[in-house]
Amino acid sequence: MPQFQLPLGSKMRDPQFVFGVATSSYQIEGATKEGGRCDSIWDTFCRQPGKVDNGDNGDIACDHYHLWEQDIEMIHSLGVDAYRLSIAWPRILPEEDAVNVQGLAFYERIIDKCHALGMKVYVTLYHWDLPQYLEDRGGWLNRETAYKFAHYAEVVSRYFGNKIDVYTTLNEPFVSAFLGYRWGMHAPGVVGESEGLLASHHLLLAHGLAMPVLRENAPDSLHGIVYNATPFYPESEKDEGAAMYKDAANYHWFMDPVLKGSYPELVLEREYAHKPMVLEGDLEIISAPVDYIGINYYSRGVVRFDENGDIESVPQSESEHTDIGWEIYPQGLTDLLVRIKSRYPNLPPIYITENGAAGNDECIEGKVDDEQRQRYLQQHLLALDKAIESGVNVHGYFAWSLMDNFEWAFGYVQRFGIVHVDYQTQKRTLKQSAIAYRNMLLARSEENKNG
């Protein structure tokens, strides 16, 4: 039977180290017209021709809205310590000031079931599904949306309080701001340099405004934010400046305001014409202390200066890539975490909140042999162990994703799950990677039980 191996003496063998799986609301729930939910920007975006592969949408997705109970049982069967999910803002506030008790009750059932089975619950408040009525007023280009988010955080945290073990304000603000409002590849599809940077500031302001609200309503829970971070490497020594800038523009731009109270000068200088309006006091709000940060890691980037002095990506054609076209580079996870530790002296604990690979997975006679994903996950667990050995304070690891789901602009073409989903029948099948993950966690549990 397949099983991932953790090095002897690894801190990840400790029962305090959290292993989990992760999902997000729009990607799995479906039932977009049920339970009092209103449209999100992704419902609208999916209706626009050519925006999503095959014209796919999240109307049904994995039908988790109806199948949640069996899904939570399945998660528990994997032996994980925690489940990371997101709450759909459109289910909680389908109208601006009208709290939808059906939406709260749906998530309460999930949370209660997880706790009854002994699993902790990590909840993301915003995983990109902004209510469409807020987008109609400018979305994240409108400063008011940051205050609407704080109100939404108040509604959720007042209802659940400490029942949610760990709150995340935002998942990957880079993606929300830049893919959604700068490059137009994600909902709502806005294109503009100034727009992308302005949206990023308002997202971070939303995070900062929500933090004291969450602390007041859930004083015993942990509160933080999750970033996607891609470490960049220079093609040659003369390209080191290109890699430094890409690190700054990719993740320092979002981490520095929270952890240092300022935006990186490298980006402000280069993007001077597009820099966002930052009001007095904004950075103090944004830099409120956090209990942890989440890091989502998938791959690296290699860059160089072209003949005009612009920065361009350098494809690594000799390397192995996943089905989505991302290079497999486990060392990047070690390097990234060490870089982050070096940059932020007062760094709070880190969770790896997403790590995984897209595969061209087929279920053949009830078995899914996702050999590449098994290697990917094993190699990244070892890379994480190296970072921990180097002194990085990591408290947990979440595999992305629990199951195949709606992969945003890629629709259902890309499969990131460790569980296979047949979208015609909604049958779930554990892939070999899920079995290897489960066997590793069961072995760890036995080891800790026996001392």
GROMACS .gro file of C-alpha atoms in nm:
model
  451
    1MET     CA    1   0.000   0.000   0.000
    2PRO     CA    2   0.140   0.345  -0.085
    3GLN     CA    3   0.254   0.562   0.204
    4PHE     CA    4   0.437   0.894   0.226
    5GLN     CA    5   0.742   0.888   0.449
    6LEU     CA    6   0.844   1.151   0.703
    7PRO     CA    7   1.211   1.156   0.808
    8LEU     CA    8   1.294   1.006   1.148
    9GLY     CA    9   1.294   1.281   1.407
   10SER     CA   10   1.093   1.516   1.186
   11LYS     CA   11   0.885   1.772   1.373
   12MET     CA   12   0.602   1.679   1.138
   13ARG     CA   13   0.579   1.348   1.326
   14ASP     CA   14   0.478   1.541   1.637
   15PRO     CA   15   0.103   1.516   1.714
   16GLN     CA   16   0.093   1.896   1.752
   17PHE     CA   17   0.181   1.938   1.383
   18VAL     CA   18  -0.146   1.976   1.191
   19PHE     CA   19  -0.213   1.779   0.874
   20GLY     CA   20  -0.524   1.857   0.672
   21VAL     CA   21  -0.698   1.890   0.339
   22ALA     CA   22  -0.845   2.202   0.184
   23THR     CA   23  -1.132   2.317  -0.040
   24SER     CA   24  -1.315   2.639  -0.125
   25SER     CA   25  -1.685   2.718  -0.146
   26TYR     CA   26  -1.736   2.809  -0.513
   27GLN     CA   27  -1.515   2.524  -0.630
   28ILE     CA   28  -1.713   2.244  -0.464
   29GLU     CA   29  -2.054   2.352  -0.334
   30GLY     CA   30  -2.276   2.398  -0.638
   31ALA     CA   31  -2.637   2.481  -0.543
   32THR     CA   32  -2.580   2.837  -0.659
   33LYS     CA   33  -2.954   2.911  -0.656
   34GLU     CA   34  -3.035   2.730  -0.331
   35GLY     CA   35  -3.031   2.812   0.037
   36GLY     CA   36  -3.086   3.185  -0.009
   37ARG     CA   37  -2.755   3.244  -0.191
   38CYS     CA   38  -2.715   3.538  -0.429
   39ASP     CA   39  -2.493   3.557  -0.737
   40SER     CA   40  -2.120   3.602  -0.693
   41ILE     CA   41  -1.876   3.758  -0.939
   42TRP     CA   42  -1.783   3.405  -1.046
   43ASP     CA   43  -2.141   3.321  -1.141
   44THR     CA   44  -2.142   3.631  -1.361
   45PHE     CA   45  -1.794   3.567  -1.503
   46CYS     CA   46  -1.879   3.209  -1.598
   47ARG     CA   47  -2.174   3.331  -1.805
   48GLN     CA   48  -1.943   3.538  -2.026
   49PRO     CA   49  -1.842   3.342  -2.339
   50GLY     CA   50  -1.477   3.245  -2.359
   51LYS     CA   51  -1.387   3.326  -1.999
   52VAL     CA   52  -1.383   2.968  -1.865
   53ASP     CA   53  -1.262   2.655  -2.044
   54ASN     CA   54  -1.550   2.462  -2.206
   55GLY     CA   55  -1.795   2.725  -2.077
   56ASP     CA   56  -1.789   2.547  -1.739
   57ASN     CA   57  -1.941   2.698  -1.425
   58GLY     CA   58  -1.988   2.627  -1.056
   59ASP     CA   59  -2.364   2.568  -1.070
   60ILE     CA   60  -2.326   2.203  -0.964
   61ALA     CA   61  -1.950   2.157  -0.912
   62CYS     CA   62  -1.905   1.864  -0.668
   63ASP     CA   63  -2.257   1.912  -0.528
   64HIS     CA   64  -2.100   1.941  -0.182
   65TYR     CA   65  -2.399   2.149  -0.072
   66HIS     CA   66  -2.604   1.828  -0.078
   67LEU     CA   67  -2.326   1.572  -0.025
   68TRP     CA   68  -2.143   1.750   0.257
   69GLU     CA   69  -2.210   1.483   0.518
   70GLN     CA   70  -2.054   1.200   0.319
   71ASP     CA   71  -1.769   1.433   0.223
   72ILE     CA   72  -1.689   1.512   0.587
   73GLU     CA   73  -1.696   1.140   0.666
   74MET     CA   74  -1.455   1.086   0.377
   75ILE     CA   75  -1.222   1.358   0.508
   76HIS     CA   76  -1.227   1.196   0.851
   77SER     CA   77  -1.141   0.858   0.697
   78LEU     CA   78  -0.813   1.009   0.573
   79GLY     CA   79  -0.696   1.054   0.932
   80VAL     CA   80  -0.638   1.430   0.903
   81ASP     CA   81  -0.634   1.666   1.200
   82ALA     CA   82  -0.817   1.952   1.030
   83TYR     CA   83  -1.034   2.057   0.739
   84ARG     CA   84  -0.976   2.392   0.569
   85LEU     CA   85  -1.286   2.528   0.394
   86SER     CA   86  -1.421   2.866   0.291
   87ILE     CA   87  -1.752   3.032   0.365
   88ALA     CA   88  -1.938   3.181   0.069
   89TRP     CA   89  -2.008   3.549   0.137
   90PRO     CA   90  -2.312   3.531  -0.100
   91ARG     CA   91  -2.466   3.263   0.125
   92ILE     CA   92  -2.432   3.476   0.438
   93LEU     CA   93  -2.529   3.823   0.310
   94PRO     CA   94  -2.729   3.771  -0.011
   95GLU     CA   95  -2.852   4.125   0.039
   96GLU     CA   96  -2.644   4.396   0.196
   97ASP     CA   97  -2.795   4.400   0.543
   98ALA     CA   98  -3.001   4.082   0.539
   99VAL     CA   99  -2.827   3.797   0.720
  100ASN     CA  100  -2.923   3.460   0.571
  101VAL     CA  101  -2.971   3.214   0.857
  102GLN     CA  102  -2.990   2.923   0.610
  103GLY     CA  103  -2.635   2.998   0.502
  104LEU     CA  104  -2.504   3.015   0.857
  105ALA     CA  105  -2.685   2.693   0.944
  106PHE     CA  106  -2.529   2.511   0.645
  107TYR     CA  107  -2.176   2.588   0.764
  108GLU     CA  108  -2.268   2.521   1.126
  109ARG     CA  109  -2.367   2.166   1.036
  110ILE     CA  110  -2.031   2.113   0.867
  111ILE     CA  111  -1.836   2.263   1.157
  112ASP     CA  112  -2.028   2.062   1.416
  113LYS     CA  113  -1.975   1.740   1.219
  114CYS     CA  114  -1.600   1.806   1.194
  115HIS     CA  115  -1.575   1.869   1.567
  116ALA     CA  116  -1.781   1.561   1.647
  117LEU     CA  117  -1.527   1.358   1.448
  118GLY     CA  118  -1.235   1.521   1.626
  119MET     CA  119  -1.119   1.748   1.343
  120LYS     CA  120  -1.039   2.117   1.377
  121VAL     CA  121  -1.190   2.367   1.137
  122TYR     CA  122  -0.991   2.630   0.949
  123VAL     CA  123  -1.229   2.877   0.782
  124THR     CA  124  -1.144   3.124   0.507
  125LEU     CA  125  -1.384   3.416   0.491
  126TYR     CA  126  -1.294   3.523   0.137
  127HIS     CA  127  -1.191   3.278  -0.132
  128TRP     CA  128  -1.279   3.504  -0.426
  129ASP     CA  129  -1.661   3.477  -0.441
  130LEU     CA  130  -1.756   3.843  -0.390
  131PRO     CA  131  -2.133   3.911  -0.397
  132GLN     CA  132  -2.224   4.051  -0.737
  133TYR     CA  133  -2.419   4.340  -0.583
  134LEU     CA  134  -2.092   4.472  -0.440
  135GLU     CA  135  -1.915   4.435  -0.774
  136ASP     CA  136  -2.197   4.639  -0.927
  137ARG     CA  137  -2.071   4.925  -0.710
  138GLY     CA  138  -1.707   4.878  -0.807
  139GLY     CA  139  -1.610   4.567  -0.614
  140TRP     CA  140  -1.255   4.581  -0.481
  141LEU     CA  141  -1.196   4.906  -0.672
  142ASN     CA  142  -1.439   5.068  -0.429
  143ARG     CA  143  -1.286   5.140  -0.088
  144GLU     CA  144  -1.627   5.082   0.069
  145THR     CA  145  -1.598   4.707  -0.009
  146ALA     CA  146  -1.326   4.679   0.258
  147TYR     CA  147  -1.577   4.801   0.517
  148LYS     CA  148  -1.844   4.566   0.380
  149PHE     CA  149  -1.599   4.281   0.433
  150ALA     CA  150  -1.544   4.386   0.794
  151HIS     CA  151  -1.922   4.377   0.843
  152TYR     CA  152  -1.937   4.028   0.689
  153ALA     CA  153  -1.654   3.917   0.921
  154GLU     CA  154  -1.853   4.057   1.213
  155VAL     CA  155  -2.165   3.859   1.114
  156VAL     CA  156  -1.976   3.531   1.077
  157SER     CA  157  -1.754   3.565   1.385
  158ARG     CA  158  -2.038   3.688   1.607
  159TYR     CA  159  -2.238   3.379   1.510
  160PHE     CA  160  -1.961   3.119   1.533
  161GLY     CA  161  -1.718   3.279   1.778
  162ASN     CA  162  -1.457   3.034   1.903
  163LYS     CA  163  -1.639   2.744   1.736
  164ILE     CA  164  -1.421   2.816   1.431
  165ASP     CA  165  -1.073   2.711   1.542
  166VAL     CA  166  -0.877   2.920   1.291
  167TYR     CA  167  -1.001   3.216   1.087
  168THR     CA  168  -0.840   3.331   0.763
  169THR     CA  169  -0.947   3.669   0.632
  170LEU     CA  170  -0.834   3.639   0.269
  171ASN     CA  171  -0.706   3.359   0.051
  172GLU     CA  172  -0.441   3.472  -0.198
  173PRO     CA  173  -0.511   3.845  -0.235
  174PHE     CA  174  -0.258   3.840  -0.522
  175VAL     CA  175  -0.501   3.632  -0.727
  176SER     CA  176  -0.809   3.834  -0.632
  177ALA     CA  177  -0.641   4.164  -0.714
  178PHE     CA  178  -0.413   4.086  -1.005
  179LEU     CA  179  -0.590   3.806  -1.192
  180GLY     CA  180  -0.928   3.969  -1.124
  181TYR     CA  181  -0.862   4.342  -1.159
  182ARG     CA  182  -0.523   4.376  -1.334
  183TRP     CA  183  -0.497   4.106  -1.599
  184GLY     CA  184  -0.865   4.008  -1.632
  185MET     CA  185  -0.809   3.633  -1.627
  186HIS     CA  186  -1.040   3.579  -1.328
  187ALA     CA  187  -1.367   3.734  -1.215
  188PRO     CA  188  -1.464   4.010  -1.253
  189GLY     CA  189  -1.234   4.034  -1.558
  190VAL     CA  190  -1.107   4.393  -1.519
  191VAL     CA  191  -0.785   4.485  -1.700
  192GLY     CA  192  -0.563   4.771  -1.579
  193GLU     CA  193  -0.237   4.825  -1.391
  194SER     CA  194  -0.376   5.095  -1.162
  195GLU     CA  195  -0.690   4.894  -1.103
  196GLY     CA  196  -0.496   4.585  -0.994
  197LEU     CA  197  -0.284   4.776  -0.744
  198LEU     CA  198  -0.584   4.966  -0.608
  199ALA     CA  199  -0.779   4.642  -0.561
  200SER     CA  200  -0.481   4.493  -0.376
  201HIS     CA  201  -0.475   4.782  -0.129
  202HIS     CA  202  -0.847   4.760  -0.062
  203LEU     CA  203  -0.820   4.383  -0.006
  204LEU     CA  204  -0.542   4.433   0.247
  205LEU     CA  205  -0.742   4.712   0.412
  206ALA     CA  206  -1.035   4.468   0.439
  207HIS     CA  207  -0.806   4.221   0.614
  208GLY     CA  208  -0.686   4.488   0.857
  209LEU     CA  209  -1.036   4.613   0.935
  210ALA     CA  210  -1.157   4.259   1.004
  211MET     CA  211  -0.879   4.161   1.244
  212PRO     CA  212  -0.999   4.348   1.557
  213VAL     CA  213  -1.355   4.232   1.486
  214LEU     CA  214  -1.245   3.869   1.470
  215ARG     CA  215  -1.035   3.901   1.785
  216GLU     CA  216  -1.323   4.049   1.980
  217ASN     CA  217  -1.578   3.788   1.870
  218ALA     CA  218  -1.347   3.486   1.876
  219PRO     CA  219  -1.073   3.561   2.132
  220ASP     CA  220  -0.965   3.197   2.167
  221SER     CA  221  -0.933   3.132   1.792
  222LEU     CA  222  -0.632   3.199   1.573
  223HIS     CA  223  -0.655   3.475   1.311
  224GLY     CA  224  -0.444   3.535   1.003
  225ILE     CA  225  -0.417   3.562   0.625
  226VAL     CA  226  -0.311   3.326   0.344
  227TYR     CA  227  -0.074   3.413   0.059
  228ASN     CA  228   0.025   3.236  -0.259
  229ALA     CA  229   0.399   3.280  -0.298
  230THR     CA  230   0.617   3.187  -0.593
  231PRO     CA  231   0.993   3.223  -0.540
  232PHE     CA  232   1.178   3.362  -0.841
  233TYR     CA  233   1.526   3.269  -0.956
  234PRO     CA  234   1.756   3.455  -1.198
  235GLU     CA  235   1.856   3.280  -1.520
  236SER     CA  236   2.210   3.415  -1.468
  237GLU     CA  237   2.395   3.645  -1.229
  238LYS     CA  238   2.310   3.951  -1.437
  239ASP     CA  239   1.940   3.876  -1.388
  240GLU     CA  240   1.943   3.883  -1.008
  241GLY     CA  241   1.768   4.220  -1.010
  242ALA     CA  242   1.487   4.072  -1.219
  243ALA     CA  243   1.430   3.793  -0.966
  244MET     CA  244   1.441   4.038  -0.676
  245TYR     CA  245   1.179   4.256  -0.839
  246LYS     CA  246   0.952   3.960  -0.918
  247ASP     CA  247   0.967   3.844  -0.554
  248ALA     CA  248   0.875   4.198  -0.448
  249ALA     CA  249   0.587   4.229  -0.695
  250ASN     CA  250   0.460   3.875  -0.645
  251TYR     CA  251   0.441   3.833  -0.268
  252HIS     CA  252   0.631   4.106  -0.081
  253TRP     CA  253   0.368   4.351  -0.210
  254PHE     CA  254   0.104   4.164  -0.011
  255MET     CA  255   0.311   4.047   0.287
  256ASP     CA  256   0.509   4.363   0.366
  257PRO     CA  257   0.207   4.581   0.456
  258VAL     CA  258   0.082   4.317   0.701
  259LEU     CA  259   0.418   4.216   0.850
  260LYS     CA  260   0.620   4.540   0.812
  261GLY     CA  261   0.358   4.816   0.780
  262SER     CA  262   0.485   4.938   0.441
  263TYR     CA  263   0.479   4.857   0.070
  264PRO     CA  264   0.809   4.747  -0.091
  265GLU     CA  265   1.001   5.039  -0.242
  266LEU     CA  266   1.111   4.828  -0.539
  267VAL     CA  267   0.751   4.806  -0.657
  268LEU     CA  268   0.649   5.161  -0.561
  269GLU     CA  269   0.935   5.300  -0.770
  270ARG     CA  270   0.868   5.086  -1.075
  271GLU     CA  271   0.490   5.128  -1.056
  272TYR     CA  272   0.494   5.492  -0.951
  273ALA     CA  273   0.233   5.593  -1.209
  274HIS     CA  274  -0.004   5.322  -1.088
  275LYS     CA  275   0.050   5.319  -0.713
  276PRO     CA  276  -0.275   5.309  -0.514
  277MET     CA  277  -0.416   5.582  -0.297
  278VAL     CA  278  -0.311   5.495   0.058
  279LEU     CA  279  -0.486   5.711   0.316
  280GLU     CA  280  -0.329   5.812   0.644
  281GLY     CA  281  -0.371   5.534   0.896
  282ASP     CA  282  -0.432   5.260   0.637
  283LEU     CA  283  -0.100   5.086   0.695
  284GLU     CA  284  -0.148   5.092   1.071
  285ILE     CA  285  -0.481   4.916   1.020
  286ILE     CA  286  -0.335   4.663   0.774
  287SER     CA  287  -0.038   4.579   0.997
  288ALA     CA  288  -0.243   4.467   1.296
  289PRO     CA  289  -0.069   4.162   1.451
  290VAL     CA  290  -0.162   3.824   1.306
  291ASP     CA  291  -0.139   3.486   1.480
  292TYR     CA  292  -0.015   3.303   1.171
  293ILE     CA  293   0.028   3.332   0.798
  294GLY     CA  294  -0.065   3.068   0.546
  295ILE     CA  295   0.156   2.997   0.246
  296ASN     CA  296   0.025   2.830  -0.071
  297TYR     CA  297   0.310   2.689  -0.278
  298TYR     CA  298   0.298   2.513  -0.614
  299SER     CA  299   0.600   2.604  -0.827
  300ARG     CA  300   0.879   2.854  -0.893
  301GLY     CA  301   0.959   3.111  -1.163
  302VAL     CA  302   1.284   3.171  -1.353
  303VAL     CA  303   1.329   3.518  -1.505
  304ARG     CA  304   1.575   3.736  -1.695
  305PHE     CA  305   1.603   4.085  -1.838
  306ASP     CA  306   1.533   4.104  -2.212
  307GLU     CA  307   1.717   4.335  -2.451
  308ASN     CA  308   1.487   4.623  -2.353
  309GLY     CA  309   1.544   4.579  -1.981
  310ASP     CA  310   1.199   4.429  -1.929
  311ILE     CA  311   1.158   4.115  -1.721
  312GLU     CA  312   1.054   3.795  -1.896
  313SER     CA  313   0.991   3.440  -1.782
  314VAL     CA  314   1.229   3.167  -1.888
  315PRO     CA  315   1.055   2.834  -1.955
  316GLN     CA  316   1.227   2.536  -1.795
  317SER     CA  317   1.164   2.295  -2.079
  318GLU     CA  318   1.401   2.029  -1.943
  319SER     CA  319   1.215   2.004  -1.611
  320GLU     CA  320   0.915   1.790  -1.524
  321HIS     CA  321   0.581   1.975  -1.527
  322THR     CA  322   0.234   1.896  -1.396
  323ASP     CA  323  -0.072   1.873  -1.621
  324ILE     CA  324  -0.143   2.244  -1.579
  325GLY     CA  325   0.208   2.325  -1.706
  326TRP     CA  326   0.373   2.422  -1.376
  327GLU     CA  327   0.731   2.310  -1.314
  328ILE     CA  328   0.781   2.063  -1.030
  329TYR     CA  329   1.046   2.222  -0.807
  330PRO     CA  330   1.028   2.106  -0.443
  331GLN     CA  331   1.346   2.295  -0.347
  332GLY     CA  332   1.147   2.611  -0.414
  333LEU     CA  333   0.933   2.545  -0.106
  334THR     CA  334   1.242   2.520   0.115
  335ASP     CA  335   1.397   2.830  -0.040
  336LEU     CA  336   1.076   3.029  -0.017
  337LEU     CA  337   1.024   2.960   0.352
  338VAL     CA  338   1.386   3.038   0.436
  339ARG     CA  339   1.361   3.366   0.239
  340ILE     CA  340   1.041   3.463   0.420
  341LYS     CA  341   1.198   3.389   0.760
  342SER     CA  342   1.496   3.605   0.667
  343ARG     CA  343   1.283   3.897   0.545
  344TYR     CA  344   1.043   3.917   0.839
  345PRO     CA  345   1.217   3.914   1.180
  346ASN     CA  346   0.887   3.900   1.373
  347LEU     CA  347   0.740   3.627   1.155
  348PRO     CA  348   0.444   3.449   1.317
  349PRO     CA  349   0.399   3.071   1.280
  350ILE     CA  350   0.343   2.947   0.924
  351TYR     CA  351   0.097   2.693   0.788
  352ILE     CA  352   0.136   2.548   0.440
  353THR     CA  353  -0.229   2.599   0.355
  354GLU     CA  354  -0.213   2.465  -0.001
  355ASN     CA  355   0.029   2.241  -0.187
  356GLY     CA  356  -0.060   2.005  -0.468
  357ALA     CA  357  -0.047   1.915  -0.834
  358ALA     CA  358  -0.286   1.896  -1.128
  359GLY     CA  359  -0.292   1.559  -1.301
  360ASN     CA  360  -0.458   1.402  -1.602
  361ASP     CA  361  -0.624   1.149  -1.374
  362GLU     CA  362  -0.851   0.867  -1.487
  363CYS     CA  363  -1.045   0.625  -1.276
  364ILE     CA  364  -0.985   0.279  -1.422
  365GLU     CA  365  -1.171  -0.013  -1.263
  366GLY     CA  366  -1.216   0.184  -0.942
  367LYS     CA  367  -0.850   0.287  -0.911
  368VAL     CA  368  -0.672   0.616  -0.982
  369ASP     CA  369  -0.296   0.572  -1.003
  370ASP     CA  370  -0.177   0.935  -0.983
  371GLU     CA  371   0.191   0.845  -0.973
  372GLN     CA  372   0.318   1.197  -1.046
  373ARG     CA  373   0.109   1.353  -0.767
  374GLN     CA  374   0.236   1.093  -0.522
  375ARG     CA  375   0.594   1.186  -0.605
  376TYR     CA  376   0.508   1.557  -0.594
  377LEU     CA  377   0.356   1.540  -0.247
  378GLN     CA  378   0.630   1.318  -0.107
  379GLN     CA  379   0.903   1.548  -0.241
  380HIS     CA  380   0.732   1.858  -0.102
  381LEU     CA  381   0.687   1.703   0.241
  382LEU     CA  382   1.063   1.639   0.245
  383ALA     CA  383   1.128   1.995   0.124
  384LEU     CA  384   0.908   2.127   0.405
  385ASP     CA  385   1.098   1.917   0.657
  386LYS     CA  386   1.423   2.076   0.533
  387ALA     CA  387   1.278   2.423   0.591
  388ILE     CA  388   1.170   2.328   0.943
  389GLU     CA  389   1.518   2.188   1.009
  390SER     CA  390   1.655   2.526   0.892
  391GLY     CA  391   1.460   2.697   1.170
  392VAL     CA  392   1.136   2.798   0.995
  393ASN     CA  393   0.845   2.774   1.239
  394VAL     CA  394   0.584   2.571   1.049
  395HIS     CA  395   0.281   2.440   1.236
  396GLY     CA  396   0.087   2.253   0.968
  397TYR     CA  397   0.040   2.129   0.611
  398PHE     CA  398  -0.278   2.109   0.402
  399ALA     CA  399  -0.294   1.915   0.076
  400TRP     CA  400  -0.471   2.090  -0.212
  401SER     CA  401  -0.721   1.979  -0.292
  402LEU     CA  402  -0.941   1.733  -0.113
  403MET     CA  403  -1.114   1.648  -0.439
  404ASP     CA  404  -1.126   1.741  -0.805
  405ASN     CA  405  -1.334   2.056  -0.844
  406PHE     CA  406  -1.409   2.369  -1.046
  407GLU     CA  407  -1.061   2.504  -1.115
  408TRP     CA  408  -1.159   2.866  -1.190
  409ALA     CA  409  -1.080   2.972  -1.548
  410PHE     CA  410  -0.971   2.614  -1.627
  411GLY     CA  411  -1.318   2.484  -1.545
  412TYR     CA  412  -1.318   2.108  -1.483
  413VAL     CA  413  -1.024   2.033  -1.714
  414GLN     CA  414  -0.762   2.046  -1.438
  415ARG     CA  415  -0.782   1.792  -1.157
  416PHE     CA  416  -0.600   1.887  -0.835
  417GLY     CA  417  -0.782   1.647  -0.603
  418ILE     CA  418  -0.637   1.361  -0.406
  419VAL     CA  419  -0.991   1.226  -0.446
  420HIS     CA  420  -1.128   1.170  -0.797
  421VAL     CA  421  -1.475   1.307  -0.877
  422ASP     CA  422  -1.688   1.166  -1.158
  423TYR     CA  423  -1.888   1.478  -1.242
  424GLN     CA  424  -2.165   1.277  -1.408
  425THR     CA  425  -2.239   1.060  -1.106
  426GLN     CA  426  -2.065   1.261  -0.827
  427LYS     CA  427  -1.891   0.939  -0.722
  428ARG     CA  428  -1.579   1.003  -0.515
  429THR     CA  429  -1.281   0.767  -0.547
  430LEU     CA  430  -0.968   0.792  -0.333
  431LYS     CA  431  -0.666   0.829  -0.560
  432GLN     CA  432  -0.344   0.652  -0.467
  433SER     CA  433  -0.215   0.986  -0.334
  434ALA     CA  434  -0.506   1.002  -0.086
  435ILE     CA  435  -0.434   0.645   0.024
  436ALA     CA  436  -0.063   0.728   0.069
  437TYR     CA  437  -0.154   1.040   0.270
  438ARG     CA  438  -0.399   0.843   0.485
  439ASN     CA  439  -0.148   0.565   0.549
  440MET     CA  440   0.119   0.816   0.652
  441LEU     CA  441  -0.120   0.981   0.899
  442LEU     CA  442  -0.242   0.650   1.041
  443ALA     CA  443   0.119   0.540   1.089
  444ARG     CA  444   0.201   0.870   1.262
  445SER     CA  445  -0.102   0.828   1.488
  446GLU     CA  446   0.005   0.474   1.585
  447GLU     CA  447   0.360   0.592   1.647
  448ASN     CA  448   0.241   0.870   1.880
  449LYS     CA  449   0.000   0.637   2.058
  450ASN     CA  450   0.278   0.392   2.129
  451GLY     CA  451   0.514   0.664   2.245
   0.00000   0.00000   0.00000
